[in-house]
Amino acid sequence: MGSLILMLVGLAMFAGGYLLYSKFLARRVYKLDENFKTPAHELSDGVDYVPTNKYILWGHHFTSVAGAAPIVGPAIAVIWGWLPAFLWVTIGTVFFAGMHDFGALWASARNKGRSIGALSARYIGKRGANLFLIVIFLLLLMVIAAFAVVIKNLLISTPTAVIPTWGAIGVALLVGVAVYRLRWPLIPITVVGVVLLYALIVLGDRVPVVLPESFLGMTPATFWIVALFVYGAIASLLPVWVLLQPRDYINGVQLFVGLILLFGSVLLATLFSATKPEIVAPAFNMNLPEGTPSLVPLLFVTIACGAISGFHGMVSSGTSSKQLDKETDSRFVGYFGAVGEGLLSLGTILAVIGGFKTATEWNEMYSSFGAGGVEAFVKGGGALMQNGIGLPASLSATVLATMAVLFAATTMDTGMRLLRFVIQEMGDVVKLRISKFPATLIVVVVGIGLTFSQGLGGEGGLRIWPLFGTTNQLMASLTLSIIAVMLIRKRRNPVYALVPLIFVFITSFWAAINQLTSFADPANPDWLLLALDVIIIVASVWVAVEAILAMRRAQLEPPEPIDADARLSAVREQV
């Protein structure tokens, strides 16, 4: 099968999901009400609660949830073959991720912008919710520490990405002022912002920045990690309109330009190039390298972002719900945000299975489990762009590396803001009020402490990362259980949440048990990961039981009073 056919099938599935399934969810399941007063208006404070244009909010939401994960996950998972990865990305995006992200945004907006932790306390029970706050804390800590290491590695390995990475901050500040203070039209601002960003990419390609072995008394690796945490702390404290929203919005538009270049390269190379972008990877890899785990259940936790991810629910309920201008915008922001990430995962799959010249070259890249990743994406995608649209290999690599860095950075600063919220919620549990400044300081200290725990090169940032996949997916099942309880209370059909809930919980719990046995290997035990995995498993079982009991109670209790959205839906159905 050629890359073009695979691309067209994937694009058709995403288009159908947004045009058909998301519209069904909006009308029949969530019953959105454009007159509902969202938390952004009810609790507006100009810092976290800010009514936002849906296109700008989509950019923030999409780039916050995307990060490097929809690149890394699929680029590793194709080792089992391209077909399982393709099916999970497309089906998972349409029926799992879209429903989950859309639902988390709706659920939080209906509860004054409360986070998943607070929602679990209300709808599942305080016993499980308090324990799961620890899991949420660990998940966010994994994200900010690991992404700091990913960005550091890219800035060192691809020095041409340094100028556009940091220059994007200046572009974002200008966009924020133009939109919120000068009130200029969005379209010309967008065009100018994207042009400036790509001008920085061209400049960076010509002027690579390589730090000396000692810079301000630090190695390049140490300096970049410290700089990233300082930036993340400042970004997480600023009002969202100053940097977070405009940066994420411009990054989102930039990603779509990058995806158009990537997909366009596949199309043009197929139609006009003598070297067609044929798929050199196997559909099912029957010659897996030694030590590769089984496809089931590991595929479903290796590809999280890009199919379904618990981190998305945390972003939806942590920041996006506080900026939702109208409830009806949640379909575009939530569901189409998931589709955008699915498109990035699809582009990654095309790059790593069709960007290599021969099967031998592909097998060399995937010589062991965990190989590939961002390196395979940049190399394969760069080759596709060079072949399809004639973009020089160096510039292609800069475009793709900058894309990966910018998304990882937006996820990192959003993760730090969310972790600050979680620390404040944990303080509330023990009756200790923690303001945003000390909470942010705790985030920075703990994050840097973990990242440097095994050396100043940042090796500790990936210390607990092996737990991310299972923890992340178990978080997704928690979010889906909250959505299911809300639907049952409103006497709506919960099956659209229950089906992905059951599937995700079984596969992620199975994966967590498999990891438990590997961490407890007598020949090479890892006591830290073993202890954390036990905590995650116990918390998951606890919350699962609490969720089942909550659903049962919701069935037996009287239905919630008919609210505005239900009345509106009834009128529409009568008409």
XYZ file of C-alpha atoms in Angstrom:
575
model
C 0.000 0.000 0.000
C 1.271 3.494 -0.846
C 1.543 6.286 1.705
C -1.028 8.356 -0.200
C -3.802 5.786 0.209
C -3.102 5.439 3.911
C -3.127 9.214 4.296
C -6.449 9.630 2.471
C -8.130 6.886 4.499
C -6.948 8.471 7.751
C -8.040 11.974 6.740
C -11.471 10.666 5.694
C -11.963 8.949 9.056
C -11.043 12.109 10.990
C -13.317 14.265 8.830
C -16.211 11.852 9.333
C -15.631 11.770 13.078
C -15.771 15.553 13.434
C -18.619 16.194 10.966
C -20.824 13.303 12.113
C -19.945 11.763 15.474
C -19.019 14.969 17.289
C -22.233 16.599 16.084
C -24.201 13.611 17.414
C -22.465 13.908 20.797
C -23.155 17.660 20.927
C -26.880 17.285 20.157
C -27.888 13.970 21.721
C -25.422 13.229 24.514
C -24.043 16.491 25.903
C -26.945 18.640 24.604
C -24.950 21.837 24.456
C -26.658 25.122 25.277
C -25.262 28.292 23.728
C -27.043 30.360 26.423
C -25.366 28.535 29.323
C -23.168 30.936 31.345
C -19.707 29.420 31.294
C -17.192 29.728 34.160
C -15.116 32.124 32.026
C -17.965 34.652 32.337
C -19.319 33.692 35.755
C -15.903 33.701 37.469
C -13.966 36.011 35.143
C -10.751 37.239 36.834
C -8.506 38.215 33.906
C -5.877 35.640 34.931
C -7.181 32.066 34.724
C -10.874 32.661 33.913
C -10.867 34.571 30.616
C -13.612 34.327 27.912
C -11.693 33.442 24.770
C -12.300 33.294 21.029
C -12.821 29.623 20.191
C -10.049 29.561 17.589
C -7.498 30.957 20.021
C -8.734 28.595 22.744
C -8.500 25.680 20.314
C -4.868 26.626 19.667
C -4.117 26.686 23.398
C -5.959 23.440 24.070
C -4.574 21.561 21.085
C -0.923 22.455 21.552
C -1.144 21.903 25.320
C -2.414 18.352 24.900
C -0.227 17.554 21.897
C 3.334 18.040 23.112
C 5.848 15.507 21.876
C 3.739 12.483 22.871
C 1.736 12.082 19.610
C 5.108 12.051 17.836
C 7.041 9.820 20.229
C 4.278 7.245 20.842
C 3.405 6.354 17.221
C 7.069 6.638 16.160
C 7.907 3.897 18.682
C 4.740 1.790 18.302
C 5.196 1.127 14.557
C 7.806 -1.441 15.598
C 4.833 -3.847 15.870
C 3.828 -2.887 12.314
C 2.121 0.139 10.802
C -1.411 -1.341 10.662
C -2.042 -1.717 14.442
C -0.683 1.797 15.030
C -2.800 3.263 12.211
C -6.005 1.564 13.390
C -5.548 2.611 17.014
C -4.774 6.223 16.070
C -7.767 6.618 13.747
C -10.406 4.611 15.631
C -9.106 5.791 18.986
C -9.234 9.454 17.943
C -12.752 9.302 16.500
C -14.535 7.226 19.150
C -12.318 7.480 22.222
C -10.226 10.673 22.357
C -12.842 12.958 20.804
C -15.546 11.788 23.176
C -13.171 11.947 26.172
C -11.719 15.427 25.514
C -15.073 16.924 24.505
C -16.733 15.351 27.539
C -14.087 16.505 30.016
C -14.456 20.081 28.765
C -18.256 19.896 29.032
C -18.183 18.277 32.488
C -15.797 20.877 33.913
C -17.658 23.822 32.353
C -20.876 22.511 33.926
C -19.092 22.550 37.313
C -17.559 26.035 37.429
C -14.332 24.983 35.707
C -13.360 22.474 38.390
C -10.447 20.120 37.713
C -10.692 16.362 37.290
C -9.581 15.909 40.890
C -12.385 18.112 42.192
C -14.919 16.490 39.854
C -13.931 13.013 41.044
C -14.596 14.108 44.629
C -18.071 15.319 43.691
C -19.172 12.502 41.364
C -17.108 9.486 42.481
C -16.388 10.096 46.153
C -13.836 11.857 48.362
C -12.116 8.646 49.459
C -10.889 7.709 45.991
C -10.444 11.314 44.886
C -7.944 12.175 47.620
C -5.833 9.132 46.794
C -5.998 9.851 43.094
C -4.693 13.377 43.631
C -1.355 11.688 44.303
C -1.576 9.898 40.938
C -2.438 13.172 39.188
C 0.549 14.808 40.879
C 2.864 12.022 39.697
C 1.490 12.161 36.157
C 2.061 15.908 35.819
C 5.504 15.592 37.397
C 6.416 12.955 34.803
C 5.279 15.256 32.003
C 7.177 18.383 33.007
C 10.394 16.541 33.917
C 10.444 14.303 30.845
C 9.518 17.069 28.418
C 12.286 19.267 29.838
C 14.710 16.481 28.910
C 13.143 15.982 25.451
C 13.398 19.711 24.665
C 16.958 19.893 25.995
C 17.995 16.983 23.791
C 16.445 18.561 20.698
C 18.024 21.967 21.347
C 21.418 20.284 21.601
C 21.017 17.798 18.710
C 19.306 20.334 16.418
C 20.893 23.725 17.196
C 19.022 25.250 14.244
C 15.854 24.996 16.379
C 17.178 27.246 19.172
C 16.332 30.649 17.625
C 12.752 29.765 16.562
C 12.088 28.019 19.893
C 12.868 31.051 22.043
C 11.886 33.621 19.404
C 8.361 32.180 19.442
C 7.931 33.675 22.931
C 8.388 37.193 21.533
C 5.945 36.476 18.710
C 3.382 35.205 21.232
C 3.700 38.317 23.411
C 3.086 40.545 20.388
C 0.057 38.480 19.350
C -1.395 38.650 22.875
C -1.112 42.441 22.988
C -2.538 42.805 19.466
C -5.573 40.628 20.242
C -6.455 41.659 23.803
C -5.183 45.206 24.117
C -5.223 46.671 20.621
C -8.268 44.586 19.536
C -6.909 44.020 16.040
C -8.665 41.491 13.728
C -7.592 37.894 14.307
C -6.915 36.838 10.710
C -4.220 39.434 9.856
C -2.645 38.891 13.288
C -2.527 35.162 12.588
C -0.918 35.637 9.179
C 1.719 38.010 10.536
C 2.413 35.764 13.537
C 2.889 32.631 11.436
C 5.063 34.493 8.919
C 7.260 35.759 11.771
C 7.502 32.274 13.239
C 8.562 30.715 9.936
C 10.993 33.586 9.363
C 12.575 32.601 12.683
C 12.769 28.995 11.462
C 14.606 30.092 8.314
C 16.903 32.297 10.410
C 17.552 29.452 12.826
C 18.438 27.135 9.964
C 21.084 29.615 8.843
C 22.301 30.593 12.313
C 22.495 27.480 14.521
C 23.167 28.159 18.205
C 25.638 25.787 19.837
C 26.483 26.567 23.443
C 30.083 26.154 24.641
C 30.969 23.327 27.007
C 30.663 25.755 29.931
C 28.010 28.478 29.756
C 27.366 30.613 32.857
C 29.130 27.901 34.828
C 26.833 25.163 33.505
C 26.952 22.532 30.796
C 24.587 23.110 27.840
C 22.272 20.353 29.137
C 22.069 21.877 32.618
C 21.585 25.396 31.300
C 18.725 24.477 28.962
C 16.886 22.549 31.687
C 17.182 25.411 34.187
C 16.106 27.925 31.524
C 13.066 25.800 30.656
C 11.911 25.561 34.285
C 12.366 29.299 34.804
C 10.380 30.004 31.640
C 7.677 27.504 32.632
C 7.297 29.052 36.074
C 6.914 32.559 34.668
C 4.499 31.400 31.948
C 2.357 29.507 34.467
C 1.967 32.616 36.651
C 1.204 35.164 33.924
C -2.419 35.808 32.915
C -3.320 33.293 30.205
C -3.896 36.008 27.578
C -0.337 37.381 27.895
C 1.634 34.325 26.783
C -0.133 30.977 27.204
C -3.040 31.551 24.811
C -1.242 33.432 22.002
C 1.791 31.133 22.082
C -0.353 28.025 21.887
C -2.570 29.531 19.198
C 0.332 30.457 16.915
C 1.917 27.066 17.569
C -1.349 25.387 16.628
C -1.545 27.253 13.330
C 2.145 26.530 12.749
C 1.489 22.834 13.274
C -1.250 22.814 10.674
C 1.065 24.536 8.224
C 3.672 21.882 9.021
C 1.128 19.082 8.564
C 0.000 20.586 5.258
C 3.634 20.568 4.146
C 4.026 16.953 5.290
C 0.765 15.663 3.793
C 1.312 17.778 0.682
C 4.752 16.213 0.290
C 3.195 12.739 0.269
C 0.669 13.839 -2.364
C 3.153 15.651 -4.627
C 5.807 12.964 -4.347
C 3.240 10.300 -5.280
C 1.989 12.256 -8.292
C 5.145 13.845 -9.655
C 8.302 12.420 -8.106
C 10.284 9.582 -9.619
C 10.829 8.302 -6.057
C 7.393 7.400 -4.716
C 6.893 7.478 -0.914
C 6.217 3.767 -0.584
C 5.713 2.131 2.793
C 8.845 0.147 3.623
C 7.714 -0.941 7.107
C 5.691 -4.162 7.520
C 1.957 -4.027 8.220
C 2.568 -6.584 10.998
C 6.153 -7.018 12.094
C 6.825 -10.738 12.450
C 10.539 -10.261 13.159
C 10.461 -8.210 16.321
C 13.779 -7.384 17.994
C 14.613 -9.365 21.102
C 13.071 -7.897 24.222
C 10.090 -6.285 22.456
C 6.960 -6.655 24.645
C 3.691 -8.036 23.288
C 1.508 -5.813 21.135
C -1.449 -6.264 23.504
C -1.716 -4.429 25.828
C 1.436 -2.316 25.265
C 0.282 -0.725 22.002
C -2.598 0.985 23.798
C -0.377 2.674 26.358
C 2.558 3.350 24.027
C 0.236 5.383 21.783
C -1.719 7.468 24.281
C -1.769 11.027 22.957
C -3.069 10.647 19.431
C -5.625 8.006 20.436
C -6.757 8.802 23.995
C -4.916 10.369 26.915
C -5.798 11.158 30.511
C -3.596 14.247 30.353
C -6.119 15.728 27.906
C -8.830 15.565 30.527
C -6.594 17.427 32.929
C -5.991 20.201 30.389
C -9.688 20.329 29.449
C -10.731 20.711 33.083
C -7.663 22.567 34.308
C -7.275 25.471 31.876
C -9.496 25.170 28.779
C -12.828 25.025 30.642
C -11.928 28.276 32.416
C -11.569 30.060 29.054
C -14.639 28.696 27.246
C -16.680 31.603 25.884
C -19.765 29.548 24.930
C -20.640 25.983 25.825
C -21.212 25.254 22.139
C -17.522 26.067 21.512
C -16.564 22.918 23.419
C -17.259 20.752 20.368
C -14.703 22.612 18.276
C -12.172 23.053 21.065
C -12.454 19.582 22.607
C -13.323 17.196 19.795
C -11.443 19.004 17.025
C -8.496 19.386 19.397
C -8.395 15.586 19.592
C -8.676 15.372 15.796
C -5.735 17.775 15.463
C -3.622 15.500 17.621
C -4.777 12.499 15.602
C -3.596 14.295 12.463
C -0.179 14.789 14.054
C -0.008 11.092 14.928
C -1.072 10.160 11.393
C 1.629 12.438 9.976
C 4.163 10.808 12.297
C 3.196 7.327 11.126
C 3.518 8.377 7.474
C 6.931 9.913 8.174
C 8.407 6.902 9.990
C 7.088 4.203 7.647
C 7.339 6.027 4.302
C 10.278 8.375 4.792
C 12.942 5.670 4.670
C 14.307 4.443 1.348
C 14.500 0.729 2.083
C 13.242 -1.854 4.558
C 16.836 -2.435 5.602
C 17.241 1.226 6.564
C 13.963 1.067 8.499
C 15.041 -2.095 10.341
C 18.313 -0.426 11.325
C 16.353 2.450 12.885
C 14.049 0.011 14.705
C 16.706 -2.392 15.940
C 15.303 -2.447 19.475
C 12.099 -1.559 21.301
C 12.072 2.112 22.204
C 14.138 3.079 19.172
C 12.770 5.521 16.609
C 10.919 8.272 18.403
C 11.541 11.905 17.499
C 14.737 11.013 15.618
C 12.822 8.745 13.219
C 10.111 11.399 12.772
C 12.590 14.162 11.931
C 14.627 11.937 9.611
C 11.680 10.336 7.801
C 9.579 13.491 7.637
C 12.540 15.510 6.385
C 13.109 13.008 3.587
C 9.426 13.194 2.594
C 9.496 17.000 2.424
C 12.722 17.028 0.448
C 11.327 14.509 -2.019
C 7.825 15.988 -2.245
C 8.236 19.772 -2.189
C 11.985 20.125 -2.622
C 12.605 21.575 0.827
C 16.332 21.216 1.685
C 17.029 18.418 4.141
C 18.496 20.778 6.755
C 15.525 23.154 6.636
C 13.067 20.231 6.720
C 14.753 18.892 9.845
C 14.617 22.358 11.422
C 10.881 22.701 10.683
C 10.067 19.311 12.209
C 12.422 19.690 15.180
C 11.010 23.152 15.942
C 7.500 21.720 15.723
C 8.392 19.026 18.254
C 10.151 21.481 20.601
C 7.362 24.066 20.553
C 4.681 21.490 21.335
C 6.733 19.940 24.108
C 7.305 23.426 25.563
C 3.610 24.358 25.501
C 2.735 21.087 27.216
C 5.451 21.688 29.811
C 4.277 25.190 30.782
C 0.627 24.103 30.823
C 1.647 21.101 32.932
C 3.359 23.398 35.431
C 0.221 25.540 35.709
C -1.897 22.415 36.223
C 0.518 21.020 38.807
C 0.274 24.318 40.675
C -3.535 23.883 40.749
C -3.125 20.305 42.034
C -0.782 21.393 44.833
C -3.315 24.022 45.861
C -6.080 21.363 45.833
C -3.919 19.044 47.942
C -3.471 21.925 50.383
C -7.238 22.327 50.574
C -7.575 18.631 51.498
C -5.371 19.124 54.573
C -6.952 22.524 55.354
C -3.837 24.443 54.253
C -4.307 27.396 51.928
C -1.428 27.639 49.434
C -1.284 30.685 47.153
C -0.074 30.445 43.571
C 3.472 31.728 44.206
C 4.554 29.163 46.831
C 2.679 26.467 44.871
C 4.675 27.366 41.750
C 7.891 27.349 43.779
C 7.084 23.824 44.960
C 6.515 22.773 41.334
C 9.894 24.168 40.257
C 11.823 22.691 43.185
C 10.286 19.232 42.873
C 10.542 19.231 39.058
C 14.189 20.329 38.978
C 14.974 17.987 41.864
C 13.630 14.990 39.943
C 15.262 16.039 36.668
C 18.711 16.436 38.261
C 18.333 13.513 40.678
C 20.660 11.304 38.621
C 23.054 13.891 37.262
C 23.255 17.438 35.920
C 22.561 16.162 32.401
C 18.907 15.665 33.367
C 18.948 11.863 33.385
C 16.525 11.827 36.322
C 13.834 13.479 34.192
C 13.097 10.114 32.642
C 13.453 8.177 35.919
C 9.733 7.581 36.445
C 8.703 8.029 32.800
C 8.165 4.241 32.260
C 5.026 4.648 34.396
C 3.565 7.410 32.233
C 1.732 5.283 29.679
C -0.283 3.218 32.139
C -0.847 6.114 34.571
C -2.001 8.363 31.765
C -4.520 5.866 30.429
C -5.854 5.043 33.873
C -6.451 8.781 34.266
C -8.458 8.692 31.040
C -10.661 5.929 32.471
C -11.259 8.062 35.595
C -12.349 10.999 33.438
C -14.677 8.753 31.423
C -16.211 7.396 34.641
C -17.008 10.968 35.768
C -18.627 11.683 32.398
C -20.628 8.439 32.657
C -21.921 9.308 36.155
C -22.979 12.773 34.965
C -24.819 11.293 31.987
C -26.600 8.745 34.183
C -27.672 11.486 36.581
C -29.112 13.429 33.666
C -30.824 10.234 32.379
C -28.847 10.195 29.147
C -27.338 7.141 27.514
C -23.876 6.560 29.099
C -22.807 3.840 26.650
C -20.750 6.319 24.584
C -18.547 6.832 27.630
C -18.762 3.302 29.047
C -17.419 1.474 25.977
C -14.129 3.424 25.813
C -13.996 3.428 29.629
C -14.066 -0.382 29.864
C -11.588 -0.874 27.013
C -9.084 1.710 28.262
C -9.254 0.547 31.878
C -8.718 -3.130 31.008
C -5.761 -2.531 28.683
C -4.038 0.023 30.932
C -4.575 -2.030 34.103
C -3.241 -5.103 32.288
C -0.173 -3.097 31.256
C 0.331 -1.874 34.840
C 0.319 -5.467 36.121
C 2.843 -6.467 33.441
C 5.077 -3.599 34.513
C 4.743 -4.655 38.144
C 6.240 -8.063 37.395
C 9.099 -6.524 35.405
C 9.920 -4.008 38.155
C 9.949 -6.866 40.694
C 12.388 -8.964 38.644
C 14.681 -10.572 41.275
C 17.670 -10.228 38.948
C 17.259 -6.467 38.552
C 14.540 -5.009 40.811
C 13.565 -1.337 40.598
C 12.153 -0.563 44.015
C 11.139 3.032 43.281
C 9.114 2.202 40.175
C 7.724 -0.900 41.893
C 6.461 1.169 44.835
C 4.958 3.860 42.607
C 3.321 1.240 40.368
C 1.730 -0.402 43.428
C 0.339 2.992 44.504
C -1.070 3.587 41.013
C -2.632 0.108 40.839
C -4.208 0.400 44.297
C -5.556 3.866 43.493
C -6.959 2.638 40.170
C -8.771 -0.311 41.739
C -10.084 1.909 44.516
C -11.401 4.532 42.112
C -12.853 1.854 39.783
C -14.877 0.378 42.660
C -15.963 3.842 43.787
C -16.991 4.665 40.200
C -19.129 1.540 39.903
C -20.844 2.371 43.202
C -21.354 5.972 42.059
C -22.985 4.815 38.822
C -25.263 2.519 40.781
C -26.259 5.361 43.118
C -26.882 7.638 40.139
C -29.294 5.067 38.692
C -31.254 4.780 41.931
C -31.362 8.492 42.740
C -34.026 10.777 41.237
C -32.884 12.384 37.968
C -31.352 15.823 38.146
C -33.827 18.682 37.602
C -34.352 19.570 33.967
C -31.862 22.300 33.198
C -31.600 24.812 30.405
C -29.725 22.530 28.031
C -32.311 19.771 28.394
C -35.217 22.168 27.749
C -33.451 23.572 24.711
C -32.840 20.089 23.337
C -36.476 19.151 23.870
C -37.640 22.240 21.973
C -35.291 21.425 19.103
C -36.542 17.853 18.910
C -40.150 19.050 18.822
C -39.331 21.494 16.023
